[in-house]
Tab-separated table of C-alpha atoms in Angstrom:
chain	number	residue	atom	x	y	z
A	1	MET	CA	60.701	-0.919	-16.726
A	2	ASP	CA	57.576	-3.098	-16.565
A	3	PHE	CA	57.883	-6.533	-14.962
A	4	LYS	CA	55.830	-9.078	-13.008
A	5	LEU	CA	56.736	-10.766	-9.770
A	6	PRO	CA	55.992	-14.462	-9.233
A	7	LEU	CA	52.976	-14.894	-6.942
A	8	ALA	CA	55.026	-16.324	-4.060
A	9	SER	CA	57.479	-13.425	-4.225
A	10	ALA	CA	54.665	-10.889	-4.368
A	11	LEU	CA	52.976	-12.388	-1.316
A	12	ALA	CA	56.271	-12.460	0.552
A	13	LEU	CA	56.750	-8.789	-0.230
A	14	VAL	CA	53.262	-7.941	1.035
A	15	PHE	CA	53.802	-9.793	4.305
A	16	ALA	CA	57.247	-8.255	4.761
A	17	CYS	CA	55.860	-4.771	4.256
A	18	GLY	CA	53.034	-5.511	6.693
A	19	ALA	CA	55.492	-6.698	9.330
A	20	ALA	CA	57.648	-3.612	8.810
A	21	SER	CA	54.591	-1.359	9.193
A	22	ALA	CA	53.642	-3.110	12.436
A	23	GLN	CA	57.182	-2.618	13.735
A	24	ASP	CA	57.222	1.059	12.706
A	25	ALA	CA	53.946	1.654	14.543
A	26	GLY	CA	55.499	0.551	17.846
A	27	THR	CA	54.786	-2.225	20.306
A	28	LEU	CA	51.905	-0.478	22.062
A	29	ARG	CA	50.059	-0.005	18.767
A	30	LYS	CA	50.789	-3.616	17.850
A	31	ILE	CA	49.299	-4.773	21.160
A	32	LYS	CA	46.265	-2.495	20.880
A	33	ASP	CA	45.478	-3.618	17.345
A	34	SER	CA	45.789	-7.318	18.171
A	35	GLY	CA	44.553	-7.307	21.770
A	36	THR	CA	47.504	-9.593	22.477
A	37	ILE	CA	50.959	-9.323	24.031
A	38	GLN	CA	53.574	-11.902	23.084
A	39	ILE	CA	55.939	-13.003	25.868
A	40	GLY	CA	59.102	-15.000	25.354
A	41	ALA	CA	59.572	-17.580	28.111
A	42	ARG	CA	61.490	-20.745	29.010
A	43	ASP	CA	60.367	-24.165	30.148
A	44	SER	CA	63.031	-25.011	32.743
A	45	GLN	CA	64.636	-21.893	34.274
A	46	ILE	CA	63.558	-22.333	37.889
A	47	PRO	CA	62.564	-20.015	39.561
A	48	PHE	CA	62.588	-17.334	36.830
A	49	SER	CA	60.591	-18.823	33.955
A	50	TYR	CA	59.476	-22.446	33.765
A	51	LYS	CA	56.560	-24.732	33.055
A	52	LEU	CA	54.976	-27.365	35.296
A	53	SER	CA	53.676	-29.338	32.321
A	54	ALA	CA	53.742	-29.232	28.541
A	55	ASP	CA	50.325	-27.574	28.443
A	56	SER	CA	50.720	-25.126	31.333
A	57	ALA	CA	51.596	-21.444	31.096
A	58	PRO	CA	55.055	-20.458	32.371
A	59	ILE	CA	55.472	-19.235	35.941
A	60	GLY	CA	58.349	-17.682	37.852
A	61	PHE	CA	59.989	-14.534	39.209
A	62	THR	CA	60.689	-12.844	35.857
A	63	ASN	CA	57.307	-13.953	34.526
A	64	ASP	CA	55.582	-12.239	37.471
A	65	ILE	CA	57.440	-9.011	36.683
A	66	CYS	CA	56.341	-9.228	33.059
A	67	LEU	CA	52.725	-9.770	34.095
A	68	LYS	CA	52.984	-6.482	36.015
A	69	ILE	CA	54.108	-4.893	32.749
A	70	VAL	CA	51.056	-6.434	31.039
A	71	ASP	CA	48.835	-4.770	33.666
A	72	ALA	CA	50.539	-1.425	32.988
A	73	VAL	CA	50.058	-1.816	29.234
A	74	LYS	CA	46.404	-2.648	29.731
A	75	ALA	CA	45.908	0.482	31.843
A	76	LYS	CA	47.876	2.648	29.399
A	77	LEU	CA	45.804	1.493	26.436
A	78	GLY	CA	42.498	1.526	28.327
A	79	LEU	CA	41.796	-2.081	27.414
A	80	PRO	CA	39.598	-4.260	29.662
A	81	LYS	CA	41.652	-7.319	28.736
A	82	ILE	CA	44.892	-8.277	26.986
A	83	GLU	CA	45.542	-11.848	25.927
A	84	VAL	CA	48.971	-13.111	26.965
A	85	ARG	CA	50.543	-15.541	24.522
A	86	TYR	CA	53.782	-17.341	25.288
A	87	THR	CA	56.542	-18.511	22.965
A	88	MET	CA	59.247	-20.800	24.341
A	89	LEU	CA	62.645	-19.367	23.470
A	90	ASN	CA	66.243	-20.488	23.909
A	91	SER	CA	69.644	-18.786	24.049
A	92	THR	CA	70.124	-18.805	20.279
A	93	ASN	CA	66.711	-17.637	18.995
A	94	ARG	CA	65.597	-15.176	21.694
A	95	ILE	CA	67.044	-12.040	20.060
A	96	PRO	CA	65.973	-12.799	16.447
A	97	LEU	CA	62.408	-13.632	17.519
A	98	LEU	CA	62.222	-10.432	19.538
A	99	GLN	CA	63.548	-8.359	16.663
A	100	ASN	CA	61.134	-9.796	14.086
A	101	GLY	CA	58.066	-9.195	16.268
A	102	THR	CA	57.327	-12.813	17.225
A	103	VAL	CA	57.636	-11.788	20.889
A	104	ASP	CA	57.317	-8.353	22.516
A	105	LEU	CA	59.175	-9.093	25.766
A	106	ASP	CA	61.810	-11.679	26.658
A	107	CYS	CA	61.016	-12.623	30.262
A	108	ALA	CA	63.608	-15.068	31.556
A	109	THR	CA	67.297	-14.961	32.541
A	110	THR	CA	68.954	-13.027	29.736
A	111	THR	CA	72.186	-11.311	30.758
A	112	ASN	CA	72.362	-7.625	29.896
A	113	THR	CA	75.592	-7.233	27.916
A	114	THR	CA	76.929	-4.256	26.002
A	115	GLN	CA	77.127	-6.485	22.936
A	116	ARG	CA	73.420	-7.347	23.135
A	117	GLN	CA	72.533	-3.694	23.734
A	118	ALA	CA	73.529	-3.060	20.135
A	119	GLN	CA	70.623	-5.298	19.071
A	120	VAL	CA	67.932	-4.870	21.749
A	121	ASP	CA	66.928	-2.697	24.713
A	122	PHE	CA	66.830	-3.845	28.326
A	123	ALA	CA	64.573	-2.980	31.232
A	124	PRO	CA	66.252	-2.125	34.559
A	125	SER	CA	68.056	-5.229	35.837
A	126	HIS	CA	65.961	-7.396	38.149
A	127	PHE	CA	68.673	-9.805	39.315
A	128	VAL	CA	72.458	-10.185	39.476
A	129	THR	CA	74.014	-13.636	39.380
A	130	ASN	CA	77.465	-15.211	39.602
A	131	ILE	CA	78.773	-17.489	36.857
A	132	THR	CA	80.256	-20.566	38.497
A	133	ALA	CA	80.088	-24.370	38.351
A	134	ALA	CA	77.983	-27.129	39.859
A	135	VAL	CA	79.651	-30.492	40.455
A	136	LYS	CA	78.864	-33.738	42.192
A	137	LYS	CA	80.190	-33.849	45.732
A	138	SER	CA	81.941	-37.111	44.908
A	139	SER	CA	83.892	-35.533	42.021
A	140	GLY	CA	86.774	-34.175	44.076
A	141	ILE	CA	86.334	-30.789	42.348
A	142	ASN	CA	86.469	-27.991	44.917
A	143	ALA	CA	87.589	-24.940	42.920
A	144	LEU	CA	87.562	-23.672	39.335
A	145	PRO	CA	91.220	-24.679	38.655
A	146	ASP	CA	90.174	-28.280	39.430
A	147	LEU	CA	88.188	-28.233	36.164
A	148	ASN	CA	91.406	-28.560	34.168
A	149	GLY	CA	91.189	-31.588	31.899
A	150	LYS	CA	87.533	-32.231	32.796
A	151	ASN	CA	84.385	-32.492	30.686
A	152	VAL	CA	82.407	-29.325	31.389
A	153	ALA	CA	78.817	-28.704	30.313
A	154	THR	CA	77.580	-25.290	29.184
A	155	VAL	CA	74.576	-23.971	27.245
A	156	SER	CA	74.813	-23.024	23.574
A	157	GLY	CA	74.527	-19.272	23.063
A	158	SER	CA	75.005	-18.395	26.754
A	159	THR	CA	77.489	-15.963	28.290
A	160	SER	CA	78.889	-18.792	30.430
A	161	ILE	CA	80.193	-20.551	27.338
A	162	GLN	CA	81.949	-17.327	26.291
A	163	LEU	CA	83.525	-16.890	29.734
A	164	LEU	CA	84.730	-20.477	29.747
A	165	ARG	CA	86.293	-20.051	26.322
A	166	GLY	CA	87.929	-16.840	27.526
A	167	ALA	CA	89.456	-18.700	30.452
A	168	ARG	CA	90.762	-21.323	28.042
A	169	LYS	CA	92.357	-18.676	25.824
A	170	SER	CA	94.073	-17.075	28.803
A	171	GLY	CA	95.436	-20.448	29.836
A	172	THR	CA	93.818	-20.407	33.286
A	173	ILE	CA	91.438	-23.327	32.643
A	174	GLU	CA	91.692	-25.999	29.937
A	175	VAL	CA	88.553	-28.127	29.628
A	176	ASN	CA	86.635	-30.285	27.188
A	177	GLU	CA	83.502	-28.279	26.496
A	178	ILE	CA	80.147	-30.050	26.012
A	179	ALA	CA	77.242	-27.784	25.000
A	180	GLY	CA	73.642	-28.532	25.979
A	181	LYS	CA	70.806	-27.097	23.916
A	182	ASP	CA	69.199	-25.491	27.001
A	183	THR	CA	69.645	-25.286	30.777
A	184	SER	CA	67.881	-28.566	31.581
A	185	ASP	CA	69.892	-30.388	28.920
A	186	GLY	CA	73.096	-29.049	30.467
A	187	PHE	CA	72.109	-30.359	33.893
A	188	LEU	CA	71.275	-33.729	32.357
A	189	LEU	CA	74.865	-33.928	31.103
A	190	LEU	CA	76.072	-33.428	34.674
A	191	SER	CA	73.566	-35.729	36.378
A	192	THR	CA	74.246	-38.630	33.992
A	193	GLY	CA	78.016	-38.332	34.352
A	194	ARG	CA	78.723	-37.221	30.787
A	195	ALA	CA	80.042	-33.962	32.245
A	196	ASP	CA	82.117	-33.501	35.390
A	197	ALA	CA	80.831	-29.963	35.960
A	198	TYR	CA	78.172	-27.593	34.697
A	199	VAL	CA	79.075	-23.905	34.271
A	200	LEU	CA	76.094	-21.557	34.543
A	201	ASP	CA	74.551	-18.868	36.732
A	202	ASP	CA	74.644	-19.858	40.412
A	203	VAL	CA	70.948	-19.212	41.023
A	204	GLN	CA	69.888	-21.333	38.051
A	205	LEU	CA	72.194	-24.104	39.227
A	206	ALA	CA	70.581	-23.878	42.670
A	207	GLY	CA	67.119	-24.146	41.116
A	208	MET	CA	68.002	-27.251	39.112
A	209	ILE	CA	69.732	-28.921	42.052
A	210	VAL	CA	66.859	-28.370	44.473
A	211	SER	CA	64.440	-29.750	41.866
A	212	SER	CA	66.564	-32.797	41.044
A	213	THR	CA	65.963	-36.352	42.202
A	214	ASN	CA	69.000	-36.326	44.538
A	215	PRO	CA	69.802	-32.709	45.470
A	216	GLY	CA	72.234	-33.829	48.175
A	217	ASP	CA	74.573	-35.206	45.498
A	218	TYR	CA	75.590	-31.770	44.224
A	219	LYS	CA	77.389	-28.628	45.318
A	220	ILE	CA	78.047	-25.204	43.785
A	221	LEU	CA	81.592	-23.837	43.767
A	222	LYS	CA	82.060	-20.558	45.651
A	223	GLU	CA	84.335	-18.980	43.039
A	224	SER	CA	82.851	-16.807	40.296
A	225	LEU	CA	83.916	-16.217	36.698
A	226	ARG	CA	81.877	-12.996	36.580
A	227	GLN	CA	78.817	-11.245	38.001
A	228	GLU	CA	76.034	-10.726	35.457
A	229	PRO	CA	72.796	-8.675	35.552
A	230	TYR	CA	69.558	-10.130	34.215
A	231	GLY	CA	67.250	-7.856	32.248
A	232	ILE	CA	63.944	-8.164	30.410
A	233	MET	CA	64.582	-7.593	26.695
A	234	LEU	CA	62.455	-5.473	24.381
A	235	ARG	CA	62.886	-4.110	20.878
A	236	LYS	CA	65.142	-1.124	20.229
A	237	ASP	CA	63.940	2.264	19.037
A	238	ASP	CA	60.543	2.050	20.718
A	239	PRO	CA	60.759	4.855	23.322
A	240	GLU	CA	57.073	4.862	24.289
A	241	PHE	CA	57.014	1.160	25.136
A	242	LYS	CA	60.425	1.271	26.834
A	243	ALA	CA	59.318	4.189	29.019
A	244	LEU	CA	56.300	2.190	30.205
A	245	VAL	CA	58.403	-0.935	30.858
A	246	ASP	CA	61.039	1.054	32.767
A	247	GLU	CA	58.403	2.903	34.808
A	248	THR	CA	56.752	-0.389	35.785
A	249	VAL	CA	59.968	-2.163	36.810
A	250	ASN	CA	61.277	0.913	38.655
A	251	GLY	CA	57.944	1.180	40.446
A	252	LEU	CA	58.182	-2.418	41.682
A	253	MET	CA	61.614	-1.649	43.116
A	254	LYS	CA	60.763	1.682	44.713
A	255	SER	CA	57.563	0.369	46.290
A	256	GLY	CA	59.212	-2.745	47.718
A	257	ALA	CA	56.871	-4.998	45.752
A	258	ILE	CA	59.797	-6.701	44.060
A	259	GLU	CA	61.104	-7.818	47.461
A	260	GLN	CA	57.796	-9.587	48.039
A	261	LEU	CA	58.221	-11.347	44.708
A	262	TYR	CA	61.773	-12.250	45.694
A	263	THR	CA	60.561	-13.835	48.934
A	264	LYS	CA	57.901	-15.767	47.007
A	265	TRP	CA	60.364	-17.322	44.555
A	266	PHE	CA	63.711	-17.530	46.385
A	267	LEU	CA	62.860	-17.896	50.073
A	268	SER	CA	59.655	-19.973	49.976
A	269	PRO	CA	58.667	-23.431	48.692
A	270	VAL	CA	58.087	-23.360	44.918
A	271	PRO	CA	56.551	-25.904	42.560
A	272	PRO	CA	56.865	-28.552	41.317
A	273	ARG	CA	58.548	-30.162	44.346
A	274	ASN	CA	57.623	-27.439	46.852
A	275	ALA	CA	61.344	-27.053	47.497
A	276	ASN	CA	62.857	-23.871	48.939
A	277	LEU	CA	65.914	-22.489	47.155
A	278	ASN	CA	66.927	-20.625	50.342
A	279	PHE	CA	68.727	-18.089	48.171
A	280	PRO	CA	69.009	-14.893	50.277
A	281	MET	CA	69.140	-11.548	48.514
A	282	THR	CA	72.739	-10.440	47.978
A	283	ASP	CA	74.055	-6.937	48.609
A	284	THR	CA	74.471	-6.535	44.841
A	285	VAL	CA	70.789	-7.296	44.224
A	286	ARG	CA	69.748	-4.953	47.045
A	287	GLU	CA	71.792	-2.201	45.402
A	288	ILE	CA	70.102	-2.520	41.990
A	289	TYR	CA	66.702	-2.363	43.700
A	290	LYS	CA	67.795	0.759	45.584
A	291	ASN	CA	69.326	2.360	42.489
A	292	PRO	CA	67.732	0.776	39.378
A	293	ASN	CA	69.800	0.739	36.205
A	294	ASN	CA	70.183	-1.188	32.972
A	295	LYS	CA	73.978	-1.166	32.704
A	296	GLY	CA	75.411	-4.075	30.725
A	297	VAL	CA	78.573	-6.073	31.293
């Protein structure tokens, strides 16, 4: 049957086919052809991925690991230079924008879960955190059961919001949930008194507290809802690129270089306030560096 497509539809089909071809060719070919690698980052996840100003490039622990991957890609492809371009992502768009080729690596604080593994691949985990709550010292909240009946901030699309809802379903904690659009927005809810607590990863809570105007006003509860591994995300079904990513991350762990990065970001003063998180490496983190893996929770 003979028919004609409207111009807009025809163009859309051409672009869609071009994008599919780029995906089929693999990430390394995509990078070689463009001379560019696209990194997904965040603007406020201290000390993993954050910006010092609107115009600055992201910095942080996970970002440094990803820049090591960029070096490995450059060597693999024999390129004198690769341009690094950043796209700011959030918890709700990070997987779709990775899948459609907007970014090649997600370099922040994404938890490796078995559910997400159905959609993306993960590099070996580079951190393990505890999901808990930050509160103001004046709140009278000293344990997770004390959150009952309180306004609790979370982040849309995060695993912490799922864990909190699970606790509500089991009847262990009943709270009024208030979702922030990102991690800094969630902390704003706590700092301004709109939320009595903020449930998130302990290390991210520590980063926001130490960078706040009055860090002495807050504390982090010792109890944990769950331990979660962080992993750098990449597209599925791209074995050549995944092998290079895994080799690079494993190499950082086996050589001890990742411990130097850890000291730089967790045990030393970091911008913008030159504050020290004083977040010693846990036994769980030491174990994943000794025996790298990308197991999800």
